[in-house]
Short mmCIF file of C-alpha atoms in Angstrom, two decimals:
data_model
loop_
_atom_site.label_atom_id
_atom_site.label_comp_id
_atom_site.label_asym_id
_atom_site.label_seq_id
_atom_site.Cartn_x
_atom_site.Cartn_y
_atom_site.Cartn_z
CA MET P 1 0.31 0.01 0.20
CA LEU P 2 2.82 2.26 1.08
CA PHE P 3 4.73 1.58 -2.94
CA THR P 4 1.11 2.43 -4.37
CA THR P 5 0.84 5.78 -2.40
CA LEU P 6 4.34 6.71 -3.31
CA LYS P 7 3.67 5.39 -6.85
CA ARG P 8 0.96 7.65 -7.17
CA THR P 9 2.77 10.44 -5.16
CA ILE P 10 5.18 10.49 -7.88
CA HIS P 11 2.97 10.35 -11.42
CA ALA P 12 0.58 12.77 -9.72
CA GLY P 13 3.32 15.72 -9.03
CA LEU P 14 5.32 14.81 -11.89
CA VAL P 15 1.85 15.25 -13.48
CA SER P 16 0.75 18.28 -12.24
CA PHE P 17 4.93 19.19 -13.16
CA TRP P 18 4.27 19.13 -16.82
CA ARG P 19 0.67 20.19 -17.00
CA ASN P 20 1.59 23.61 -15.27
CA GLY P 21 4.14 24.21 -17.55
CA TRP P 22 3.55 27.86 -17.37
CA LEU P 23 3.92 27.77 -13.17
CA SER P 24 6.56 25.62 -13.39
CA MET P 25 8.74 27.09 -15.55
CA ALA P 26 7.92 30.60 -13.80
CA THR P 27 8.23 29.05 -10.42
CA ILE P 28 12.13 27.08 -11.40
CA MET P 29 12.95 30.76 -13.24
CA VAL P 30 11.96 32.79 -9.57
CA MET P 31 14.38 29.70 -8.04
CA ALA P 32 17.07 29.60 -10.69
CA LEU P 33 17.84 33.20 -9.62
CA THR P 34 18.36 32.47 -6.02
CA LEU P 35 20.32 29.86 -6.32
CA PHE P 36 21.76 32.40 -8.69
CA VAL P 37 22.31 34.48 -6.28
CA MET P 38 23.70 31.60 -3.99
CA GLY P 39 26.17 30.09 -6.21
CA SER P 40 27.91 34.29 -6.40
CA LEU P 41 28.11 34.22 -2.32
CA LEU P 42 29.83 31.24 -2.75
CA PHE P 43 32.28 32.14 -5.73
CA VAL P 44 32.71 35.70 -3.51
CA ASN P 45 33.49 33.04 -0.60
CA ALA P 46 36.25 31.35 -2.47
CA LEU P 47 37.74 35.19 -4.31
CA MET P 48 37.76 36.42 -0.72
CA ASN P 49 39.53 33.44 0.78
CA SER P 50 42.35 33.52 -2.15
CA VAL P 51 42.57 37.48 -1.83
CA ILE P 52 43.15 37.63 1.56
CA THR P 53 45.46 34.06 1.41
CA SER P 54 47.27 34.97 -0.73
CA LEU P 55 47.70 38.84 1.63
CA GLU P 56 48.24 36.80 4.69
CA GLN P 57 51.17 34.28 2.66
CA LYS P 58 52.66 37.97 2.70
CA ILE P 59 52.71 38.45 6.10
CA ASP P 60 55.82 36.64 8.31
CA ILE P 61 58.08 37.67 10.63
CA THR P 62 62.12 37.36 10.78
CA VAL P 63 63.87 37.04 13.90
CA TYR P 64 67.92 37.67 12.95
CA PHE P 65 70.50 36.12 14.80
CA MET P 66 73.65 37.77 15.54
CA PRO P 67 77.10 36.92 13.57
CA GLY P 68 78.74 34.44 16.86
CA ALA P 69 76.11 31.80 16.93
CA THR P 70 75.96 28.46 16.05
CA ASP P 71 73.89 26.09 13.97
CA ASP P 72 73.10 24.09 17.67
CA GLN P 73 71.53 27.35 18.64
CA MET P 74 69.89 28.05 16.16
CA LEU P 75 68.40 25.40 15.00
CA ALA P 76 66.89 25.71 19.09
CA VAL P 77 65.43 28.74 18.71
CA LYS P 78 64.05 27.08 15.52
CA GLN P 79 62.37 24.25 17.22
CA ASP P 80 61.06 26.50 20.14
CA VAL P 81 59.27 28.58 17.93
CA GLU P 82 57.92 25.52 15.34
CA LYS P 83 56.33 23.72 18.90
CA LEU P 84 53.99 27.25 19.00
CA PRO P 85 49.87 26.13 18.49
CA ASP P 86 49.54 29.20 16.88
CA VAL P 87 53.15 28.74 13.98
CA LYS P 88 52.04 27.92 10.87
CA ALA P 89 55.48 27.69 9.84
CA VAL P 90 59.09 27.92 10.45
CA THR P 91 61.81 28.59 8.25
CA PHE P 92 65.86 28.42 8.73
CA VAL P 93 68.12 30.87 6.43
CA SER P 94 71.36 29.97 6.65
CA ARG P 95 74.60 33.37 6.36
CA ASP P 96 75.44 31.38 2.73
CA ALA P 97 71.37 31.20 1.57
CA ALA P 98 70.46 34.86 2.70
CA LEU P 99 74.20 36.15 1.36
CA ALA P 100 71.90 33.70 -2.08
CA VAL P 101 68.95 35.37 -2.62
CA PHE P 102 70.36 38.33 -2.07
CA GLN P 103 72.92 38.49 -4.70
CA GLU P 104 69.97 36.85 -7.07
CA ALA P 105 67.45 39.56 -6.65
CA HIS P 106 70.10 42.12 -7.52
CA LYS P 107 71.85 40.68 -10.14
CA ASP P 108 71.48 43.60 -12.16
CA ASN P 109 72.71 45.75 -9.90
CA ALA P 110 76.45 46.08 -10.55
CA LEU P 111 76.64 48.66 -8.10
CA ILE P 112 74.98 46.41 -5.06
CA ALA P 113 78.20 44.04 -6.88
CA SER P 114 80.72 45.84 -6.21
CA ALA P 115 79.77 47.03 -3.14
CA LEU P 116 79.79 43.43 -1.66
CA GLN P 117 82.82 42.41 -3.20
CA GLU P 118 84.79 45.38 -1.80
CA VAL P 119 82.96 43.99 2.22
CA GLY P 120 84.91 40.66 1.27
CA GLU P 121 83.03 38.92 3.49
CA ASN P 122 79.64 37.99 3.71
CA PRO P 123 77.45 40.68 5.67
CA LEU P 124 74.20 38.92 5.82
CA GLU P 125 73.26 37.07 8.72
CA ALA P 126 70.91 33.77 9.38
CA SER P 127 67.44 34.16 10.59
CA ILE P 128 64.30 32.17 10.56
CA ASN P 129 61.07 32.75 8.85
CA ILE P 130 58.26 32.44 11.02
CA ARG P 131 54.79 32.56 9.54
CA ALA P 132 52.13 32.40 11.75
CA THR P 133 48.58 31.03 11.71
CA ASP P 134 46.56 33.62 11.82
CA PRO P 135 47.96 37.78 11.12
CA ARG P 136 47.15 38.45 14.83
CA HIS P 137 48.88 35.68 16.44
CA TYR P 138 52.90 37.65 15.47
CA ALA P 139 52.70 39.91 18.60
CA ALA P 140 51.93 36.78 20.88
CA ILE P 141 54.94 35.49 19.17
CA SER P 142 57.49 37.73 19.17
CA ASP P 143 56.57 38.31 22.70
CA PHE P 144 57.63 34.63 22.95
CA LEU P 145 61.42 35.61 21.41
CA VAL P 146 61.73 38.21 23.59
CA ASN P 147 61.06 37.19 27.20
CA LYS P 148 62.63 34.10 26.54
CA LYS P 149 66.21 36.69 25.97
CA TYR P 150 67.55 34.28 23.78
CA PRO P 151 71.36 35.67 23.70
CA ILE P 152 71.96 35.21 20.10
CA VAL P 153 68.56 36.60 18.63
CA GLU P 154 69.53 40.51 17.76
CA LYS P 155 66.33 41.47 16.06
CA ILE P 156 62.69 40.60 15.17
CA ASN P 157 60.91 42.97 12.47
CA TYR P 158 57.65 42.89 14.00
CA PHE P 159 58.70 45.23 15.56
CA GLU P 160 59.34 47.40 12.82
CA ASN P 161 56.58 45.89 10.96
CA GLN P 162 53.80 46.61 13.55
CA THR P 163 51.49 48.71 12.49
CA VAL P 164 51.34 47.57 9.12
CA ILE P 165 51.01 43.86 10.30
CA ASP P 166 47.95 44.75 12.59
CA ARG P 167 46.13 47.18 10.37
CA LEU P 168 46.24 44.61 7.45
CA SER P 169 44.85 41.67 10.47
CA SER P 170 42.53 43.67 11.46
CA ILE P 171 41.28 44.90 8.13
CA LEU P 172 41.88 41.27 6.89
CA ALA P 173 39.15 40.19 10.34
CA SER P 174 36.70 43.18 9.06
CA VAL P 175 36.04 42.07 5.07
CA ARG P 176 35.74 38.05 6.27
CA GLY P 177 33.35 39.20 8.92
CA GLY P 178 31.61 42.28 6.33
CA GLY P 179 31.20 39.49 3.94
CA ALA P 180 29.34 36.40 5.82
CA LEU P 181 27.10 39.22 6.93
CA ILE P 182 26.07 40.43 3.10
CA ALA P 183 26.47 36.62 2.03
CA LEU P 184 23.81 35.99 4.66
CA PHE P 185 21.26 39.08 4.79
CA LEU P 186 21.71 38.60 0.27
CA ALA P 187 21.06 34.81 1.28
CA PHE P 188 17.82 35.83 2.73
CA ILE P 189 16.06 38.21 0.51
CA ALA P 190 17.17 34.87 -2.44
CA VAL P 191 15.41 32.71 -0.20
CA LEU P 192 12.34 34.98 1.14
CA VAL P 193 12.02 35.28 -3.28
CA ALA P 194 11.72 31.69 -3.65
CA PHE P 195 9.46 31.03 -1.22
CA ASN P 196 6.44 33.82 -1.74
CA THR P 197 6.32 32.34 -5.31
CA ILE P 198 6.20 28.77 -4.16
CA ARG P 199 3.83 30.24 -2.31
CA ILE P 200 1.92 32.26 -4.71
CA ALA P 201 2.24 28.83 -7.05
CA ILE P 202 0.25 27.22 -4.31
CA PHE P 203 -2.30 29.95 -3.77
CA THR P 204 -3.36 29.73 -7.44
CA MET P 205 -4.26 25.66 -6.91
CA ARG P 206 -6.03 25.90 -3.66
CA GLU P 207 -9.23 25.27 -4.82
CA GLU P 208 -8.23 21.99 -6.26
CA ILE P 209 -6.24 21.06 -2.89
CA SER P 210 -9.33 22.01 -1.14
CA ILE P 211 -11.65 19.66 -3.71
CA MET P 212 -9.59 16.55 -2.60
CA ARG P 213 -10.05 16.94 1.20
CA LEU P 214 -13.35 16.88 0.47
CA VAL P 215 -12.98 13.85 -1.72
CA GLY P 216 -11.51 12.10 0.86
CA ALA P 217 -7.94 13.06 0.49
CA THR P 218 -5.43 12.45 3.64
CA SER P 219 -3.40 15.99 4.28
CA TRP P 220 -0.02 14.34 2.49
CA PHE P 221 -2.02 12.43 -0.47
CA VAL P 222 -2.76 16.04 -0.82
CA ARG P 223 1.18 17.16 0.31
CA GLY P 224 2.77 14.91 -1.02
CA PRO P 225 2.36 16.17 -5.45
CA PHE P 226 3.14 18.96 -4.29
CA LEU P 227 6.46 18.34 -2.48
CA VAL P 228 7.47 16.36 -5.48
CA ASN P 229 6.84 19.58 -7.49
CA GLY P 230 9.21 21.76 -4.66
CA VAL P 231 11.99 18.86 -5.98
CA LEU P 232 11.72 19.12 -8.81
CA TYR P 233 11.82 22.97 -8.94
CA GLY P 234 14.96 23.22 -7.00
CA VAL P 235 16.46 20.27 -9.05
CA VAL P 236 15.47 21.45 -12.27
CA ALA P 237 16.88 25.24 -11.20
CA ALA P 238 20.10 23.35 -10.09
CA VAL P 239 20.36 21.86 -13.27
CA ALA P 240 20.40 25.77 -14.79
CA THR P 241 22.13 27.63 -12.52
CA VAL P 242 25.24 25.43 -12.72
CA LEU P 243 24.33 25.00 -17.09
CA ALA P 244 24.13 29.40 -16.92
CA PHE P 245 27.35 29.44 -14.47
CA LEU P 246 29.67 27.21 -17.10
CA PRO P 247 29.35 30.39 -19.58
CA ILE P 248 29.62 33.50 -16.62
CA THR P 249 33.18 32.17 -15.21
CA TRP P 250 34.61 30.74 -18.27
CA LEU P 251 33.51 34.75 -20.02
CA ILE P 252 34.56 36.41 -16.04
CA ALA P 253 37.63 34.47 -15.44
CA PRO P 254 40.42 36.27 -17.14
CA LYS P 255 39.09 39.24 -16.66
CA LEU P 256 39.22 38.65 -12.90
CA LEU P 257 42.73 37.05 -13.56
CA LEU P 258 43.64 40.28 -14.13
CA LEU P 259 42.78 41.92 -11.32
CA VAL P 260 43.58 38.92 -8.56
CA PRO P 261 46.22 36.92 -10.24
CA SER P 262 45.89 33.77 -7.53
CA PHE P 263 42.10 33.35 -8.19
CA ASP P 264 41.24 31.57 -11.35
CA LEU P 265 37.16 31.27 -10.94
CA TYR P 266 36.77 29.08 -14.04
CA HIS P 267 39.01 26.89 -13.02
CA TYR P 268 38.02 26.87 -9.24
CA PHE P 269 34.72 26.31 -10.82
CA ALA P 270 35.27 23.51 -13.13
CA ALA P 271 37.56 21.68 -10.29
CA ASN P 272 34.32 22.00 -7.83
CA PHE P 273 31.60 21.41 -10.72
CA LEU P 274 29.97 18.30 -8.61
CA GLN P 275 29.82 19.58 -4.78
CA PHE P 276 28.77 23.06 -5.90
CA PHE P 277 25.42 21.04 -8.12
CA GLY P 278 25.07 18.62 -5.13
CA LEU P 279 24.87 22.04 -3.08
CA LEU P 280 22.55 24.02 -5.20
CA ALA P 281 20.50 20.70 -5.65
CA ALA P 282 20.53 20.01 -1.54
CA PHE P 283 19.43 23.66 -0.86
CA GLY P 284 17.39 23.76 -4.24
CA VAL P 285 15.29 20.41 -2.96
CA ILE P 286 15.03 21.95 0.40
CA LEU P 287 13.79 25.23 0.08
CA GLY P 288 11.07 23.88 -2.74
CA SER P 289 10.25 21.11 -0.71
CA LEU P 290 9.82 23.05 2.75
CA SER P 291 8.49 26.33 0.67
CA SER P 292 5.74 23.57 -0.82
CA VAL P 293 4.62 21.52 2.46
CA PHE P 294 3.75 25.33 4.59
CA ALA P 295 2.39 26.57 1.79
CA VAL P 296 0.39 23.91 1.11
CA ARG P 297 -0.68 23.32 5.04
CA ARG P 298 -3.02 26.53 5.10
CA TYR P 299 -5.27 24.81 3.16
CA LEU P 300 -5.80 22.05 3.85
CA LYS P 301 -7.32 22.84 6.41
CA VAL P 302 -10.77 22.11 4.60
CA MET R 1 -28.63 7.08 9.15
CA LEU R 2 -27.94 10.71 9.44
CA PHE R 3 -29.57 12.45 12.28
CA PHE R 4 -28.51 16.24 12.67
CA ASP R 5 -29.41 16.08 16.82
CA ASP R 6 -30.47 20.36 18.04
CA VAL R 7 -27.61 21.39 15.51
CA SER R 8 -27.20 25.49 15.13
CA LYS R 9 -25.12 27.13 13.52
CA ILE R 10 -24.38 30.80 14.67
CA TYR R 11 -22.53 32.97 12.46
CA SER R 12 -23.21 36.50 14.54
CA HIS R 13 -26.70 37.07 16.64
CA ASP R 14 -27.73 38.74 13.36
CA ALA R 15 -26.57 36.24 10.88
CA ILE R 16 -28.08 33.15 12.51
CA ALA R 17 -27.62 29.84 9.26
CA LEU R 18 -29.13 27.42 11.39
CA LYS R 19 -31.64 26.52 14.89
CA ASN R 20 -31.61 24.20 16.68
CA ILE R 21 -32.68 21.38 13.64
CA ASN R 22 -33.50 18.23 14.58
CA LEU R 23 -33.79 15.60 11.25
CA ARG R 24 -33.34 11.66 11.05
CA ILE R 25 -32.53 10.62 7.48
CA GLU R 26 -33.14 6.71 6.84
CA PRO R 27 -30.86 4.65 4.55
CA LYS R 28 -31.89 4.63 1.35
CA GLU R 29 -33.86 7.74 1.28
CA PHE R 30 -34.32 10.21 -0.88
CA VAL R 31 -35.08 13.25 0.51
CA SER R 32 -35.02 17.06 -0.85
CA LEU R 33 -34.12 19.41 1.29
CA VAL R 34 -36.08 23.28 -0.04
CA GLY R 35 -35.50 27.17 0.68
CA ALA R 36 -35.20 30.64 -0.73
CA SER R 37 -31.17 31.62 -0.36
CA GLY R 38 -30.75 31.72 2.70
CA ALA R 39 -32.71 29.21 4.09
CA GLY R 40 -29.73 27.05 5.39
CA LYS R 41 -29.74 24.24 3.38
CA THR R 42 -25.83 24.39 2.01
CA THR R 43 -24.83 25.57 5.18
CA LEU R 44 -26.68 22.08 6.67
CA LEU R 45 -24.24 20.51 4.23
CA ARG R 46 -21.43 21.83 4.82
CA LEU R 47 -21.86 20.53 8.08
CA LEU R 48 -22.40 17.68 7.14
CA LEU R 49 -18.83 17.77 5.38
CA ARG R 50 -17.07 19.42 8.50
CA GLU R 51 -16.52 21.92 5.88
CA GLU R 52 -17.72 24.06 9.46
CA ASP R 53 -18.43 22.70 12.92
CA PRO R 54 -21.89 23.04 14.04
CA SER R 55 -21.72 26.59 17.07
CA GLY R 56 -24.27 23.50 19.00
CA GLY R 57 -25.75 20.19 18.58
CA HIS R 58 -23.98 17.39 16.85
CA VAL R 59 -24.06 15.41 13.61
CA TYR R 60 -24.42 11.69 12.96
CA LEU R 61 -23.42 9.52 10.07
CA ASP R 62 -24.33 5.64 11.04
CA GLY R 63 -24.06 6.89 14.99
CA ILE R 64 -20.28 8.45 14.37
CA ASP R 65 -20.75 11.89 15.53
CA ILE R 66 -19.02 13.76 12.53
CA THR R 67 -18.98 16.84 14.99
CA SER R 68 -16.37 15.41 17.25
CA ILE R 69 -14.36 13.83 15.14
CA PRO R 70 -10.65 15.12 14.92
CA ARG R 71 -10.09 16.87 11.34
CA ARG R 72 -6.85 14.35 10.37
CA ARG R 73 -9.71 11.58 11.01
CA LEU R 74 -12.23 13.38 9.02
CA HIS R 75 -10.94 11.97 5.35
CA HIS R 76 -12.32 8.58 6.93
CA VAL R 77 -16.08 9.76 7.05
CA ARG R 78 -16.16 12.00 3.52
CA ARG R 79 -14.77 8.36 1.98
CA ARG R 80 -18.38 7.64 3.45
CA ILE R 81 -20.21 10.95 1.38
CA GLY R 82 -20.45 11.15 -2.51
CA THR R 83 -20.52 15.33 -2.95
CA VAL R 84 -21.74 16.53 -6.35
CA PHE R 85 -22.14 20.90 -6.42
CA GLN R 86 -23.31 23.46 -8.23
CA ASP R 87 -20.61 24.45 -9.71
CA TYR R 88 -19.26 21.29 -10.44
CA LYS R 89 -15.10 21.35 -8.47
CA LEU R 90 -13.71 19.72 -10.35
CA LEU R 91 -9.85 19.40 -10.76
CA PRO R 92 -9.01 21.68 -13.90
CA MET R 93 -6.14 19.92 -14.46
CA LYS R 94 -6.77 16.48 -14.64
CA THR R 95 -9.17 14.34 -17.01
CA ALA R 96 -12.66 13.05 -16.36
CA TYR R 97 -11.03 9.36 -16.04
CA GLU R 98 -8.37 10.94 -13.22
CA ASN R 99 -11.03 13.41 -11.07
CA VAL R 100 -12.98 10.43 -11.02
CA ALA R 101 -9.83 7.82 -10.11
CA PHE R 102 -8.33 10.30 -7.82
CA ALA R 103 -11.61 9.81 -5.09
CA MET R 104 -10.78 6.25 -5.59
CA GLU R 105 -6.76 6.93 -4.93
CA ALA R 106 -7.36 8.81 -2.13
CA ALA R 107 -10.01 6.22 -0.48
CA GLY R 108 -6.26 3.97 -1.03
CA ARG R 109 -7.88 1.33 -3.84
CA LEU R 110 -6.09 -0.68 -6.07
CA ASP R 111 -5.14 0.06 -8.99
CA GLU R 112 -6.59 -2.38 -10.62
CA GLU R 113 -10.52 -1.98 -9.63
CA ILE R 114 -9.72 2.03 -10.28
CA GLN R 115 -9.06 0.75 -14.21
CA GLU R 116 -12.30 -1.31 -14.03
CA ASP R 117 -14.70 0.93 -11.53
CA VAL R 118 -13.50 4.51 -13.15
CA PRO R 119 -15.03 3.70 -16.91
CA GLN R 120 -17.68 1.57 -15.00
CA ALA R 121 -18.54 4.91 -13.31
CA LEU R 122 -18.34 7.12 -16.51
CA ASP R 123 -20.21 4.87 -18.25
CA VAL R 124 -23.22 5.18 -16.21
CA VAL R 125 -23.47 8.50 -15.90
CA GLY R 126 -23.22 8.55 -19.64
CA LEU R 127 -19.58 10.20 -20.90
CA GLY R 128 -17.29 7.42 -21.63
CA ASP R 129 -16.95 8.41 -24.31
CA LYS R 130 -15.39 11.18 -22.96
CA MET R 131 -12.96 9.82 -20.35
CA LYS R 132 -10.09 11.33 -22.01
CA ASN R 133 -11.17 14.69 -22.11
CA TYR R 134 -10.53 18.32 -19.30
CA PRO R 135 -12.57 19.71 -17.83
CA HIS R 136 -12.73 22.63 -19.80
CA GLN R 137 -14.10 20.94 -23.21
CA LEU R 138 -16.61 19.37 -20.59
CA SER R 139 -20.55 21.39 -21.27
CA GLY R 140 -22.11 21.98 -17.66
CA GLY R 141 -24.43 19.33 -17.84
CA GLU R 142 -20.59 17.17 -18.59
CA LYS R 143 -18.59 18.27 -15.97
CA GLN R 144 -22.02 18.24 -13.88
CA ARG R 145 -21.42 14.30 -15.08
CA VAL R 146 -18.14 13.91 -14.17
CA ALA R 147 -19.21 14.82 -11.05
CA ILE R 148 -21.50 12.62 -10.11
CA ALA R 149 -19.95 9.93 -11.36
CA ARG R 150 -17.02 10.88 -8.95
CA ALA R 151 -19.55 10.25 -6.19
CA LEU R 152 -20.50 7.47 -6.41
CA VAL R 153 -17.30 5.96 -7.64
CA ASN R 154 -15.95 5.32 -3.95
CA ARG R 155 -20.22 3.08 -3.42
CA PRO R 156 -20.73 5.70 -0.53
CA ASP R 157 -23.81 5.63 1.91
CA VAL R 158 -24.38 8.66 1.18
CA ILE R 159 -24.35 11.63 -1.88
CA LEU R 160 -24.52 15.26 -1.08
CA ALA R 161 -26.65 17.10 -3.74
CA ASP R 162 -26.16 21.08 -3.52
CA GLU R 163 -28.06 22.72 -6.15
CA LEU R 164 -26.68 20.78 -8.69
CA THR R 165 -28.85 21.81 -11.37
CA GLY R 166 -28.61 25.02 -11.02
CA ASN R 167 -26.56 26.49 -13.67
CA LEU R 168 -28.11 23.60 -16.66
CA ASP R 169 -30.57 24.10 -18.93
CA PRO R 170 -33.61 21.81 -18.88
CA VAL R 171 -33.31 19.34 -20.95
CA ASN R 172 -30.00 18.42 -18.45
CA THR R 173 -31.37 18.80 -15.34
CA TRP R 174 -34.08 16.68 -16.07
CA GLU R 175 -31.85 13.36 -17.13
CA ILE R 176 -29.15 14.52 -14.59
CA MET R 177 -32.76 13.82 -11.37
CA LYS R 178 -33.15 10.89 -13.16
CA LEU R 179 -29.47 9.54 -12.55
CA LEU R 180 -29.96 10.47 -8.85
CA GLN R 181 -33.40 8.64 -9.16
CA LYS R 182 -31.44 6.01 -10.89
CA ILE R 183 -28.52 6.16 -8.63
CA ASN R 184 -31.21 6.08 -5.37
CA GLU R 185 -32.57 3.34 -6.69
CA LEU R 186 -30.14 1.02 -6.15
CA GLY R 187 -29.43 2.42 -2.63
CA THR R 188 -27.68 5.49 -2.00
CA THR R 189 -29.15 7.39 0.60
CA ILE R 190 -29.55 10.76 -0.94
CA LEU R 191 -29.74 14.46 0.18
CA LEU R 192 -30.79 16.70 -2.40
CA ALA R 193 -30.62 21.61 -1.79
CA SER R 194 -32.10 22.15 -4.43
CA HIS R 195 -34.80 25.85 -4.27
CA ASN R 196 -35.85 24.40 -8.19
CA LYS R 197 -40.01 23.79 -7.46
CA GLU R 198 -39.90 21.85 -10.61
CA VAL R 199 -37.52 19.89 -10.10
CA VAL R 200 -38.49 18.78 -6.22
CA ASN R 201 -42.14 18.89 -7.33
CA ALA R 202 -41.93 16.61 -9.77
CA ILE R 203 -39.19 14.09 -7.49
CA GLY R 204 -42.18 13.08 -5.25
CA LYS R 205 -39.62 11.80 -2.26
CA ARG R 206 -39.49 12.83 0.89
CA LEU R 207 -39.21 17.03 1.15
CA VAL R 208 -37.69 19.19 4.48
CA VAL R 209 -38.60 23.04 3.89
CA LEU R 210 -35.84 25.72 5.87
CA ASP R 211 -36.62 28.59 6.51
CA HIS R 212 -34.25 30.85 7.90
CA GLY R 213 -32.54 28.55 9.34
CA GLU R 214 -35.38 26.16 10.95
CA ILE R 215 -37.10 23.12 9.33
CA ILE R 216 -41.14 24.36 8.29
CA SER R 217 -41.77 21.00 6.37
CA ASP R 218 -41.27 18.41 6.67
CA GLU R 219 -43.18 15.13 4.42
CA GLN R 220 -43.66 12.40 2.70
CA ASN R 221 -43.82 13.51 -1.13
CA GLY R 222 -44.10 17.31 -0.37
CA LYS R 223 -44.55 19.77 -2.75
CA TYR R 224 -42.78 22.89 -2.22
CA LEU R 225 -45.53 25.81 -2.92
CA LEU R 226 -43.57 28.82 -1.61
#
């Protein structure tokens, strides 16, 4: 019996979806617009993350050692820093490596090359380069190093760049928080529009709903096909949305790359296509079915 | 058996639809409920379907108090009552066949039964050749026949007919009335609400006259003269 009811419900939902073609089409279009907004918010989120990550990667602090520091002493400091929970990576740069990098960076500058030759020996100091999990943790890491009072530490460049690092950290935090708020607000508006569209679609069928009740249908027998319709709206709208995103991301990606070289929109979309479709379809199905169930409930009280 | 036990329906102090109605209808009876517009005929039928709740009193169908059944279980009662409305109330996006089949599907009947009974019901009302037509492709009389087929397909105990000839021409009116009489002869109780004197007088069965929410006359083979 359950199987028969389920079969009839799905059949009735499909038939109603097809026969109310224009109504279904209009509802799907609004739903697709909602999913488009949600999808765009996902893209913006990925873009923001890429920009923030690339900015964060540019922030680090360097600890310079005294000229006489031994490798063991310097490695001991490195190991201490690595044990800190807020530290993402620590790179040791020896004097020779520092010189090689310096020379490579200034290989076209004859003046610097001749100055180095005049000095005769390597004037650069060994150092460790520290990357934190979050730029806000650099102050604590620097404090740790200062409090430890390592005799071989000559200088920590955090204190020179403190203002810039703090300001950048604060901007990134604001962008994250503000972006999330705007995304939530837009998502709420989009959901409200889709929900109301489905309510209107079902409002046009209120007479049919009461007829069904009067001829002896249970609430769920009436509700079932509308639920199927809601699911179909969600799935078809999700398909339409990802199909629309394919050419749009392909067209926008090259222009966006000029602004944000670290983010290839089309590549990101193609790489995450299935997750993207799954997320939009799941959202569409939940939105469509819940809206339908809520909208029908009102007219079932016959 | 249908029994209205001291039933009242009051919308407000100056809008009293029914006053202390006591009415007993035996199985297989054909009862015409007559009266002017606003007399309370439709309200009485709506109470029987629990489209509305009475302000006082109880309505019984075979001893079951319809007024106290929880709304979520009302479908059990409604499946025992076939209803035909003046405005047909067909599902516009379903064919004649599907409209009739819907009542059976809603009642949980098997596919085989539906495939057998729906064409039979449509044959009984003379629409065997229009099963695939949608309501908008049917005339008023044909729509009313589909509604009758839908009402009788689940073999209900009672058929309620609310002004069912109100939108029909005289020829269709008489054909529909003959159909109702035939259904009654086969054992279904009929409760017909109408203000059409000619029709109810021609039927010549039990006649209950309502006026301003009260029963002013109830007699077998009565004549409606007002």
